[in-house]
Short mmCIF file of C-alpha atoms in Angstrom, two decimals:
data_model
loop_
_atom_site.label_atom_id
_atom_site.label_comp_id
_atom_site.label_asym_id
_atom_site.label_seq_id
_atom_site.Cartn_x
_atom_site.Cartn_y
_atom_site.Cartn_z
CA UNK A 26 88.27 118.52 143.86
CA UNK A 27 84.97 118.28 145.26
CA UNK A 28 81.96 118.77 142.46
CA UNK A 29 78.33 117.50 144.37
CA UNK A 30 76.54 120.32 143.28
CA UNK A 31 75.21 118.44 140.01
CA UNK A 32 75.71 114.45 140.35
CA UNK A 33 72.25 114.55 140.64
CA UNK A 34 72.17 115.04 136.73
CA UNK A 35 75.05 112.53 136.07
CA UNK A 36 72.90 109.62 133.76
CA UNK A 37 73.95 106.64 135.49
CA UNK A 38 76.26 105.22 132.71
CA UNK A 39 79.77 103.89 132.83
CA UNK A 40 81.48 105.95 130.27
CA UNK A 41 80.65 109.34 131.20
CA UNK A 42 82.97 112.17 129.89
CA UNK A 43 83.75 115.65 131.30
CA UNK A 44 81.94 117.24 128.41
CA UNK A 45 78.86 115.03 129.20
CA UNK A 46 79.25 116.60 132.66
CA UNK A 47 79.52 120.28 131.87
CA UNK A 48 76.96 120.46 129.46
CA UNK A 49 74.18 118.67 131.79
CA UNK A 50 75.55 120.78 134.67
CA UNK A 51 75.25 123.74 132.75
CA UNK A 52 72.13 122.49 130.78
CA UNK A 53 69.72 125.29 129.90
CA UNK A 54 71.95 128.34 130.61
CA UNK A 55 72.86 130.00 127.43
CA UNK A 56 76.48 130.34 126.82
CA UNK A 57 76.83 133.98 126.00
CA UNK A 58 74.90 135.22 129.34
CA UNK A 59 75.77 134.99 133.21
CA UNK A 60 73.19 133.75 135.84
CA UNK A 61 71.37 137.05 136.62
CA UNK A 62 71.78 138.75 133.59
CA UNK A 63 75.20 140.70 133.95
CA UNK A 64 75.71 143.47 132.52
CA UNK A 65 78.89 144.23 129.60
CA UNK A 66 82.00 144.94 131.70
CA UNK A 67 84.81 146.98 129.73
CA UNK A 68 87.56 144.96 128.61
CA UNK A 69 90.03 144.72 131.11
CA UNK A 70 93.67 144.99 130.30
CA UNK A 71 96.33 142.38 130.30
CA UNK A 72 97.16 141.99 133.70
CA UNK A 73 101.17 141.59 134.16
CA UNK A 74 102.63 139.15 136.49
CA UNK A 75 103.07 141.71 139.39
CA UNK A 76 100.02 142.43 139.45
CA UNK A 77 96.02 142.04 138.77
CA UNK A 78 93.10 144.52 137.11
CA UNK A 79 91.82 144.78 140.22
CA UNK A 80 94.93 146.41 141.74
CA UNK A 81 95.21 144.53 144.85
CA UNK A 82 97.61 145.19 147.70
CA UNK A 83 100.39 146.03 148.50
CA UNK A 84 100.90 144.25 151.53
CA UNK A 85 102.36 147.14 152.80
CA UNK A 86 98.64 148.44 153.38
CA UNK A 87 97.89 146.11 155.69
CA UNK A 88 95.81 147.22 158.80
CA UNK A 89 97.75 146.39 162.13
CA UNK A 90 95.89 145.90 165.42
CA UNK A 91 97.66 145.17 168.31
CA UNK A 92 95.77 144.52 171.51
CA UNK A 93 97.22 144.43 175.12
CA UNK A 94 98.69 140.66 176.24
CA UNK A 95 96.94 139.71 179.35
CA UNK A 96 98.90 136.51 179.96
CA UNK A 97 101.92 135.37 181.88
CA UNK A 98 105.15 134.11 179.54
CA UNK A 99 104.45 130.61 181.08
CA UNK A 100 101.41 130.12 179.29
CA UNK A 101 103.06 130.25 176.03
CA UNK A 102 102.51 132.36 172.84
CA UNK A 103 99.79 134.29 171.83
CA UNK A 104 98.97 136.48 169.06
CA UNK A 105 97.47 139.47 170.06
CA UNK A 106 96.87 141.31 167.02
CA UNK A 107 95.63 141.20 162.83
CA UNK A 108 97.49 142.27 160.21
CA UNK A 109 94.94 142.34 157.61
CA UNK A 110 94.36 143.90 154.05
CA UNK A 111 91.83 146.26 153.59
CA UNK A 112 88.98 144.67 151.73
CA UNK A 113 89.23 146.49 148.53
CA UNK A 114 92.89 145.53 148.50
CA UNK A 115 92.22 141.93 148.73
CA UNK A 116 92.80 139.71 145.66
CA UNK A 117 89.58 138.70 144.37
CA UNK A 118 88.78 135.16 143.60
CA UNK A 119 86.04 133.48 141.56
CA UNK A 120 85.32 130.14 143.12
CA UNK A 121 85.06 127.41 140.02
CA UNK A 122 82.35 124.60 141.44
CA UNK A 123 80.32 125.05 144.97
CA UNK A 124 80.05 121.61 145.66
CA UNK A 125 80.69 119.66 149.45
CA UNK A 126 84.37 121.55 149.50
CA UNK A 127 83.70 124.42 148.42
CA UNK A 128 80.75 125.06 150.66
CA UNK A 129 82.38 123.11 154.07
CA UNK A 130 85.21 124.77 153.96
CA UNK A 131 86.22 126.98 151.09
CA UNK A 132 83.65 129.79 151.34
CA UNK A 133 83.84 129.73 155.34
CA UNK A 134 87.57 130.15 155.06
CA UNK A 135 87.44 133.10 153.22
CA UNK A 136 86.32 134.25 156.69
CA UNK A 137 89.69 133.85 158.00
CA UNK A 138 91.25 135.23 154.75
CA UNK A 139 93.47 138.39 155.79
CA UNK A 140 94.62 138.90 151.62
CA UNK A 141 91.62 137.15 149.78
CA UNK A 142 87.96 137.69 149.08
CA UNK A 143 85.63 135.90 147.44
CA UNK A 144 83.77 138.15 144.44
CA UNK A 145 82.21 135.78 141.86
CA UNK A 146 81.41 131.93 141.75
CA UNK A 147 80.92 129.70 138.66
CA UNK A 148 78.78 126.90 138.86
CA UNK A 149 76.20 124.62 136.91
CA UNK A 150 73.17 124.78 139.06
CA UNK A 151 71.55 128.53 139.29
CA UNK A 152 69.46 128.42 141.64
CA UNK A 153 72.62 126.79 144.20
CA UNK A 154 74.95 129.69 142.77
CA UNK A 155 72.20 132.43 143.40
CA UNK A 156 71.44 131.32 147.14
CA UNK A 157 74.83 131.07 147.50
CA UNK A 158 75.91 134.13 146.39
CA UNK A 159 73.33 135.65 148.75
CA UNK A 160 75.37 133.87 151.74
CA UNK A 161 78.88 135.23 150.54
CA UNK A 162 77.65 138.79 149.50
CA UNK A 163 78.70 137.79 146.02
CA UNK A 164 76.85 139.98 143.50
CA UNK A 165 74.51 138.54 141.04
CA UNK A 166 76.12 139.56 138.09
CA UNK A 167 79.42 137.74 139.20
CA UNK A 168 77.41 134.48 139.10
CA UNK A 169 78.65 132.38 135.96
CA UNK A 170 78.44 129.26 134.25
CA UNK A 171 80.97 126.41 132.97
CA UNK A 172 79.21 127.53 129.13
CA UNK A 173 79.95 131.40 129.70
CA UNK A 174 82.87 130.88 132.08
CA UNK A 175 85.54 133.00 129.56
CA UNK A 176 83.63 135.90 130.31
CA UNK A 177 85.51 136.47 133.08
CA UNK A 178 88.14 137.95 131.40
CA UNK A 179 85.96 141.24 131.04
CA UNK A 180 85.72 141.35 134.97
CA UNK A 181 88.25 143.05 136.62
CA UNK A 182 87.02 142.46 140.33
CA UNK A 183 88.10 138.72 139.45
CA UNK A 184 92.07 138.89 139.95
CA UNK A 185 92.70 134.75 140.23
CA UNK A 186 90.13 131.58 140.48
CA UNK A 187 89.84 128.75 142.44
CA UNK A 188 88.99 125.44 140.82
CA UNK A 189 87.57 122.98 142.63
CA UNK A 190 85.82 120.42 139.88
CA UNK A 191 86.38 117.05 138.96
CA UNK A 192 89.90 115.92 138.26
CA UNK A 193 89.47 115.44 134.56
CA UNK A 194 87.99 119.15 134.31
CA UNK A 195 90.83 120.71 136.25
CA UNK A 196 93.04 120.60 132.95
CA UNK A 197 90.41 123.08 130.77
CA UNK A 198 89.76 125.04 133.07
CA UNK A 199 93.05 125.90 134.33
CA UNK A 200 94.03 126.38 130.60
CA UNK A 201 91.05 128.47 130.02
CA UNK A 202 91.22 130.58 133.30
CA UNK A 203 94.71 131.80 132.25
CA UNK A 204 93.53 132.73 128.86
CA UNK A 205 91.38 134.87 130.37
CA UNK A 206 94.12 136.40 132.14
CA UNK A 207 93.56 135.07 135.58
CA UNK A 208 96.54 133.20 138.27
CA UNK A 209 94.94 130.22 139.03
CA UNK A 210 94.66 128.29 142.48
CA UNK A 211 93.97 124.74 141.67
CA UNK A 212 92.68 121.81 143.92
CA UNK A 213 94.62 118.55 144.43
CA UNK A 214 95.27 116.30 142.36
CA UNK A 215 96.74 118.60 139.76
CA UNK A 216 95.14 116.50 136.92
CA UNK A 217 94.79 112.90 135.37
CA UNK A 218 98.46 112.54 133.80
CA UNK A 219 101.89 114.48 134.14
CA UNK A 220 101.28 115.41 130.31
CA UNK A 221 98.29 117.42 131.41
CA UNK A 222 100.19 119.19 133.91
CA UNK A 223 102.82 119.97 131.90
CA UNK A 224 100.25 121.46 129.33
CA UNK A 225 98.76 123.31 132.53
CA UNK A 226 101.86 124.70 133.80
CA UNK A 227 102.64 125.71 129.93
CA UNK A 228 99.67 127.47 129.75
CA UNK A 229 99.86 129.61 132.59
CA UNK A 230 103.32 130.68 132.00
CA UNK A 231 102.46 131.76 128.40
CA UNK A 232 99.74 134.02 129.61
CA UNK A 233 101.73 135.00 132.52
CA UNK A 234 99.66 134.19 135.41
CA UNK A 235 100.62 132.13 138.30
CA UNK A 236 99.52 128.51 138.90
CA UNK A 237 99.43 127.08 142.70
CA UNK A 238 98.07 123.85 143.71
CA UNK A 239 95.69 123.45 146.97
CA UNK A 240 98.63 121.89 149.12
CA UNK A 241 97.04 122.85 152.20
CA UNK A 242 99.02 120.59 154.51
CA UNK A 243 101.99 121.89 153.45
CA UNK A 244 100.52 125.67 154.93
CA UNK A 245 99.18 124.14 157.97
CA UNK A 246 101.39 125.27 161.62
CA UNK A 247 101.27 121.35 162.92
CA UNK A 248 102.43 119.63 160.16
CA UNK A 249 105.11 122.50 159.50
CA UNK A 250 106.30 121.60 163.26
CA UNK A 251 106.33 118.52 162.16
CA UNK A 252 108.57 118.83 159.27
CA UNK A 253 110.66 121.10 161.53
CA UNK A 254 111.15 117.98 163.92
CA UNK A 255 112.17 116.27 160.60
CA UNK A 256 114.82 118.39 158.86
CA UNK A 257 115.83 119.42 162.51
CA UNK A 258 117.06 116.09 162.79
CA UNK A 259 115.00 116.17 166.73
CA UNK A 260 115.30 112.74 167.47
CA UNK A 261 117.91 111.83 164.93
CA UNK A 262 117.86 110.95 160.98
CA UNK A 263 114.42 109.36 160.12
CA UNK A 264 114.24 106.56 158.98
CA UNK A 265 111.03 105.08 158.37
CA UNK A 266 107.47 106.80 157.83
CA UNK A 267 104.25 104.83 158.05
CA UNK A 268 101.08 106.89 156.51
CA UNK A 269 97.64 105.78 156.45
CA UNK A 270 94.61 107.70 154.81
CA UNK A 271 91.56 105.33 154.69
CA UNK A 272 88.31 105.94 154.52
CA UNK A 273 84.69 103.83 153.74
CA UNK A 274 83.89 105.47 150.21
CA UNK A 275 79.93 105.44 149.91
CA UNK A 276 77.58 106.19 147.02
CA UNK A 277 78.78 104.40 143.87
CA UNK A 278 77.51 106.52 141.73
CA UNK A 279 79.34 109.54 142.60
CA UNK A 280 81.98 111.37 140.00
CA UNK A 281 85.16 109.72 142.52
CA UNK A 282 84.43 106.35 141.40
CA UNK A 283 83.76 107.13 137.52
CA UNK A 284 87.32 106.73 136.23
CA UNK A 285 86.53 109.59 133.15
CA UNK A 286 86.13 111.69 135.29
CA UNK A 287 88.47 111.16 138.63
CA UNK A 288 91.30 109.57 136.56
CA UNK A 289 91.74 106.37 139.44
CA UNK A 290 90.08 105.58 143.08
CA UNK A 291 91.82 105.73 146.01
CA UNK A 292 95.19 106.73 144.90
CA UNK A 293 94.57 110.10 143.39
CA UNK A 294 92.23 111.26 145.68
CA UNK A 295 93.07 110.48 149.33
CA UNK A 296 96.54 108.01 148.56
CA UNK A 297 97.96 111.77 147.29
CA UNK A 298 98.45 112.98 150.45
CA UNK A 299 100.21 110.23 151.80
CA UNK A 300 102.80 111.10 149.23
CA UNK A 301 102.80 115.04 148.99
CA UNK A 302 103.16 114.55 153.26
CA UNK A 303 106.33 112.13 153.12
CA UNK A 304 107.84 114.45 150.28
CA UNK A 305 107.04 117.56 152.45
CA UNK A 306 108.12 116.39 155.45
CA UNK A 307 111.74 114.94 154.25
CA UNK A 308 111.73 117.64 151.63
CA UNK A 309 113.30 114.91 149.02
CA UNK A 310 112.04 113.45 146.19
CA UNK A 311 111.87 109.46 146.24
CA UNK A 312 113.99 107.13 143.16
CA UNK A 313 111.69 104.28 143.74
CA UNK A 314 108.27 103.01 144.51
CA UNK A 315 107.09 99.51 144.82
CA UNK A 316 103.27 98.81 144.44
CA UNK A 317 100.72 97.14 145.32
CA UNK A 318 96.48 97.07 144.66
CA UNK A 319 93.40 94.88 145.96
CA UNK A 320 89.96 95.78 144.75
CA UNK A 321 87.55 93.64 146.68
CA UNK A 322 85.19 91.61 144.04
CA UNK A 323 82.02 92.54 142.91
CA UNK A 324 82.10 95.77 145.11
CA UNK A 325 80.01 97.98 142.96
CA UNK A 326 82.02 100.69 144.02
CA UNK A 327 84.77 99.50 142.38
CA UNK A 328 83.59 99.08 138.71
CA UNK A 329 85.90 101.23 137.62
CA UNK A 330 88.82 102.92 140.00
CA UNK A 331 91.06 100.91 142.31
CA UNK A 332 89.84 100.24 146.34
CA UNK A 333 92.73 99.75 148.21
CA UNK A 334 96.94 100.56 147.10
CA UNK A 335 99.77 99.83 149.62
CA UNK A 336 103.12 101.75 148.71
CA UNK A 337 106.70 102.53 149.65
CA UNK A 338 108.91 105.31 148.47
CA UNK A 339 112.42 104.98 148.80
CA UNK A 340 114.45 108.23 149.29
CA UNK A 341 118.30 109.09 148.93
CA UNK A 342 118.71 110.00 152.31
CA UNK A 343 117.77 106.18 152.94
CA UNK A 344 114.52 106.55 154.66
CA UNK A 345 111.73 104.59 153.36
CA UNK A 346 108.09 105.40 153.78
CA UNK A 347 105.25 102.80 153.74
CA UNK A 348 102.00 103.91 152.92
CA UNK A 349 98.39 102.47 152.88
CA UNK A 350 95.17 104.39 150.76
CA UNK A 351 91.62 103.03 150.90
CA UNK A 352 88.26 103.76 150.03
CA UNK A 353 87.27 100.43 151.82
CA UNK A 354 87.47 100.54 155.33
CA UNK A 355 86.44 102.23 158.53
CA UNK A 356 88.30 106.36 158.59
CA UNK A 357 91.64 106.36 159.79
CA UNK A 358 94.37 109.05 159.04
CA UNK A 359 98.03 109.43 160.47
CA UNK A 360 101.22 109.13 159.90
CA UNK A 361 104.63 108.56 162.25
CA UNK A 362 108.37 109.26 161.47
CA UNK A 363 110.35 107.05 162.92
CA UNK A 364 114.10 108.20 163.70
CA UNK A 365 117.11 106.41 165.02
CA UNK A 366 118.58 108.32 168.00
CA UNK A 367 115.15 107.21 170.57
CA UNK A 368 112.13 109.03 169.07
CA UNK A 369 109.23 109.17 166.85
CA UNK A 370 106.93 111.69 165.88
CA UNK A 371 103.50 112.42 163.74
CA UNK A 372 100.13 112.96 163.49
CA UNK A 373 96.92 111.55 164.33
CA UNK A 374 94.64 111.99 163.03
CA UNK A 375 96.16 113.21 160.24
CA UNK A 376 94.97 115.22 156.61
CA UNK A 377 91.50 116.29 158.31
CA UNK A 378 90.69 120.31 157.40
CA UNK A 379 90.65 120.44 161.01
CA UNK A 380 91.21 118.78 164.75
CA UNK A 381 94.64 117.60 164.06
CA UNK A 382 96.68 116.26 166.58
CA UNK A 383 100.90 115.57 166.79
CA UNK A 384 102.20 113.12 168.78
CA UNK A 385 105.26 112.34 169.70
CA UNK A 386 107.52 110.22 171.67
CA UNK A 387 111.36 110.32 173.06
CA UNK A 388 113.26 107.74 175.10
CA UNK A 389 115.77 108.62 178.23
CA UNK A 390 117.21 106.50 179.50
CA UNK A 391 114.37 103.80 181.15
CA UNK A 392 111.77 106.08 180.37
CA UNK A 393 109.79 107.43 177.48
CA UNK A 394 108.29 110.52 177.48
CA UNK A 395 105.03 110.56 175.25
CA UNK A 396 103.79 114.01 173.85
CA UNK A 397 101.22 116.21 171.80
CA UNK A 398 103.01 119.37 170.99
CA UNK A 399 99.58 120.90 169.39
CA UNK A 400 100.36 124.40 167.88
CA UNK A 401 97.26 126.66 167.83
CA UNK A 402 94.98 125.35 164.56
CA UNK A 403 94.22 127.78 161.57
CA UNK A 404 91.91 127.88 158.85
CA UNK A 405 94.07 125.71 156.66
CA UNK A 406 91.85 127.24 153.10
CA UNK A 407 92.56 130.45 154.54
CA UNK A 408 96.48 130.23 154.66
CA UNK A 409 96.57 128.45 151.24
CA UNK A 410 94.31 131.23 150.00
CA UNK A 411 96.37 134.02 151.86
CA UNK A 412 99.63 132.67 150.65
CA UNK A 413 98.84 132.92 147.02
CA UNK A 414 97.35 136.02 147.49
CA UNK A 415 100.36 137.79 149.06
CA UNK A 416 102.39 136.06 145.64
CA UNK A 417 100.13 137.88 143.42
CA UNK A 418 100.47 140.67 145.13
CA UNK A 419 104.27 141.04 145.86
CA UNK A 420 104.85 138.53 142.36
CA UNK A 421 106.66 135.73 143.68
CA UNK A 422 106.20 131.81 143.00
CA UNK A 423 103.93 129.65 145.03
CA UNK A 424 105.29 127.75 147.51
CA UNK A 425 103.34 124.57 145.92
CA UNK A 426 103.21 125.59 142.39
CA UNK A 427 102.16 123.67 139.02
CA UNK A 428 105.89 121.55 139.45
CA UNK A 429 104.78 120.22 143.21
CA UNK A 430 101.61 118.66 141.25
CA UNK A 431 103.35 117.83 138.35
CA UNK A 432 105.86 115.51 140.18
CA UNK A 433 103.36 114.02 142.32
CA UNK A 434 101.61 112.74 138.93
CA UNK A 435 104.54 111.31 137.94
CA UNK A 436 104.56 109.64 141.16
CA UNK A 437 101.33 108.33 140.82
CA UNK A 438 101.84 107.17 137.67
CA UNK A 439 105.22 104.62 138.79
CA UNK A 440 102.83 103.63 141.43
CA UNK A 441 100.60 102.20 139.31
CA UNK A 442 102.91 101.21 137.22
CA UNK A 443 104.40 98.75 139.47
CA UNK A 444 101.18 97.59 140.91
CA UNK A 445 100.20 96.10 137.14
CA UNK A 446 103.76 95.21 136.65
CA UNK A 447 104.86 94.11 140.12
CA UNK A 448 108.10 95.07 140.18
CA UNK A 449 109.75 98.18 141.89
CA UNK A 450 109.85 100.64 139.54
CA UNK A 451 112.57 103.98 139.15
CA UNK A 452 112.26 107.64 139.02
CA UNK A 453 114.60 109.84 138.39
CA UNK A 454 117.03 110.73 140.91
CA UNK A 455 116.88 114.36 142.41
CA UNK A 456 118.89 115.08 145.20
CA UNK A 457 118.00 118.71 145.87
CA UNK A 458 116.09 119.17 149.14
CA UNK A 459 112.56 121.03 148.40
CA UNK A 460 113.29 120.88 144.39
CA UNK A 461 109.79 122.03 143.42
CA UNK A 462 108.79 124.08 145.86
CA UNK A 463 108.80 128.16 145.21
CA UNK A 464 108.48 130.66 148.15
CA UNK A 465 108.07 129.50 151.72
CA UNK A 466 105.10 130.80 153.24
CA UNK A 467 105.25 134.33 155.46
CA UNK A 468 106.04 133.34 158.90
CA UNK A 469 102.68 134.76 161.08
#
């Protein structure tokens, strides 16, 4: 999702394609050789669904450390030990694009990682990939480009990538990835369309590989808690949700306002998680959306993607969620669920990698008793990560696999379609709680 490592060589144009972007990021590596000069590799096999070339896991070889607990039962739970693979047991990723993501929080949460190492990165700009292979112990000859990137099919340290490029680019490299015979872990938004993601999802299911999408709210302990107090009915059936995800978009020349290449503004990008979040947290799937977009004039942001989209989704239980994306205006992320027996409940701020906070609030009587039951944070790239790497291991399907994204692009695309048509416009009707969803996550 995030790719700064080259818009430095992006010609300022306004039709710039994805293969104009991989050939200047790539531009003067030759595509039969790896940064560094690696060295042949002997074919690996097919890998099979259970399983990767590398051989990673089981989880039964976990390491378990359990330390004494030095606290009274009043001040609440603690973990007081690791259960963690042993490094050569790990599933080994190669990281697809070390731009502002990757390197924020990515790389840093393979630090956290207790099933997943990082082993090779691919990336456009040498010099970047060398110095940061340095940081992340990543050996030189795992260093490859976008040109050369199907060479990774001869290395069996790689067991699964990560992709974290440009919308547009998620597409071919997902396809080529599983060619290769690698599962793939893919950043949000799946794609550009729901035909590409059904071509995606096709793909890796004919090479037999798994396909997850980078849902990391969906792994994260608060928001789970959250959608606990939800399907729990806490406070009662809820009703309403209000989500907000805004924030004051800045250079215009980077690849999230260049419609080739990000596929819309606003929406796809940061608008996404107001919808994965509402169907997460109700665990339905909405029949309708109505729509609405502003761009602000002559904004030279805005050439090309949309500024500002304000949305509801209507689901069968009856609740209704409004919900407000913007590149436009001053940061602001949260979202409340409002229920009807004297309570509400949410987050803010809301969709940030880290420094989340619930809130909640429940009437007695005359008085209303206003909360933040905060669960202990963790490295929300480093459950994602762990999660797919314990369903490679153990073969099962990703909680938030290639169907989540696919039916949030069909979302996407009846939001927009009832912005330029304004009218309300229908999907179809699903009434099977959590219909896309594979595997829940391992409690701990």
């Amino acid at each position: 999702m995030d790719f700064e490592e080259t818009e430095q060589s992006i010609p300022n144009q306004k039709a710039y394609d994805r293969r104009q972007f991989i050939e200047s990021a790539g531009k003067g590596l030759l595509a039969a050789t790896v940064v560094g000069g690696i060295a042949p590799i002997a074919s690996a096999a097919a890998e099979d669904v259970d399983g990767a070339a590398g051989n990673p896991g089981p989880m039964s070889a976990a390491i378990k450390v359990v330390g004494p607990n030095q606290h009274a039962a009043s001040e609440g739970e603690r973990t007081n030990y690791a259960t963690i693979l042993p490094k050569d047991k790990r599933v080994g990723y190669a990281i697809v694009g070390i731009g502002e993501l990757t390197l924020e929080a990515i790389l840093p949460g393979f630090g956290s990682a207790k099933n997943a190492k990082v082993v090779a990165l691919v990336s456009g700009d040498p010099e970047k990939a060398r110095k940061v292979a340095m940081q992340y112990d990543v050996p030189q000859k795992n260093i490859y480009n976008y040109q050369n990137f199907d060479n990774i099919k001869n290395n069996p340290e790689i067991d699964a990538v990560y992709i974290v490029l440009p919308n547009s680019m998620h597409e071919e490299f997902v396809i080529r990835a599983a060619k290769a015979g690698k599962h793939v872990l893919c950043e949000k938004p799946m794609t550009t369309s729901s035909k590409s993601a059904e071509r995606m999802i096709d793909a890796c299911k004919k090479a037999g590989k798994k396909l997850m999408i980078a849902y990391r709210i969906q792994y994260e302990p608060n928001n789970k808690e959250i959608k606990n107090f939800t399907r729990e009915k806490k406070y009662g059936q809820v009703k309403v949700i209000s989500s907000n995800n805004i924030q004051n978009i800045g250079d215009p020349k980077q690849w999230r306002l260049n419609k080739a290449l990000a596929g819309g503004g606003s929406l796809p990008d940061i608008g996404l998680y107001n919808i994965n979040t509402n169907r997460y947290l109700l665990g339905e799937e909405p029949y309708m959306v109505n729509a609405s977009i502003y761009t602000t004039p002559n904004d030279p942001r805005f050439k090309e993607v949309e500024e500002s989209v304000m949305f509801q989704m209507f689901f069968p239980s009856g609740a209704i969620a409004n919900n407000t994306c913007s590149y436009g205006a001053h940061n602001s992320k949260h979202y409340r669920c409002y229920a009807d027996n004297g309570g509400w409940f949410g987050m803010d701020p809301a969709f940030d990698y880290k420094g989340l906070m619930p809130e909640a609030s429940h009437a007695e009587g005359k008085v209303e008793n206003k909360m933040n039951p905060k669960i202990q944070e963790k490295d929300q790239f480093a459950l994602e990560m762990d999660h797919f790497s314990e369903c490679v291991i153990e073969n099962k399907t990703p909680y938030t696999p290639g169907e989540e994204g696919l039916q949030d692009q069909k979302i996407m695309e009846a939001i927009y379609e009832s912005a330029r048509t304004n009218k309300p416009v229908q999907l179809e009707r699903i009434e099977k709680l959590d219909a896309f969803r594979g595997t829940p996550p391992t409690e701990g």
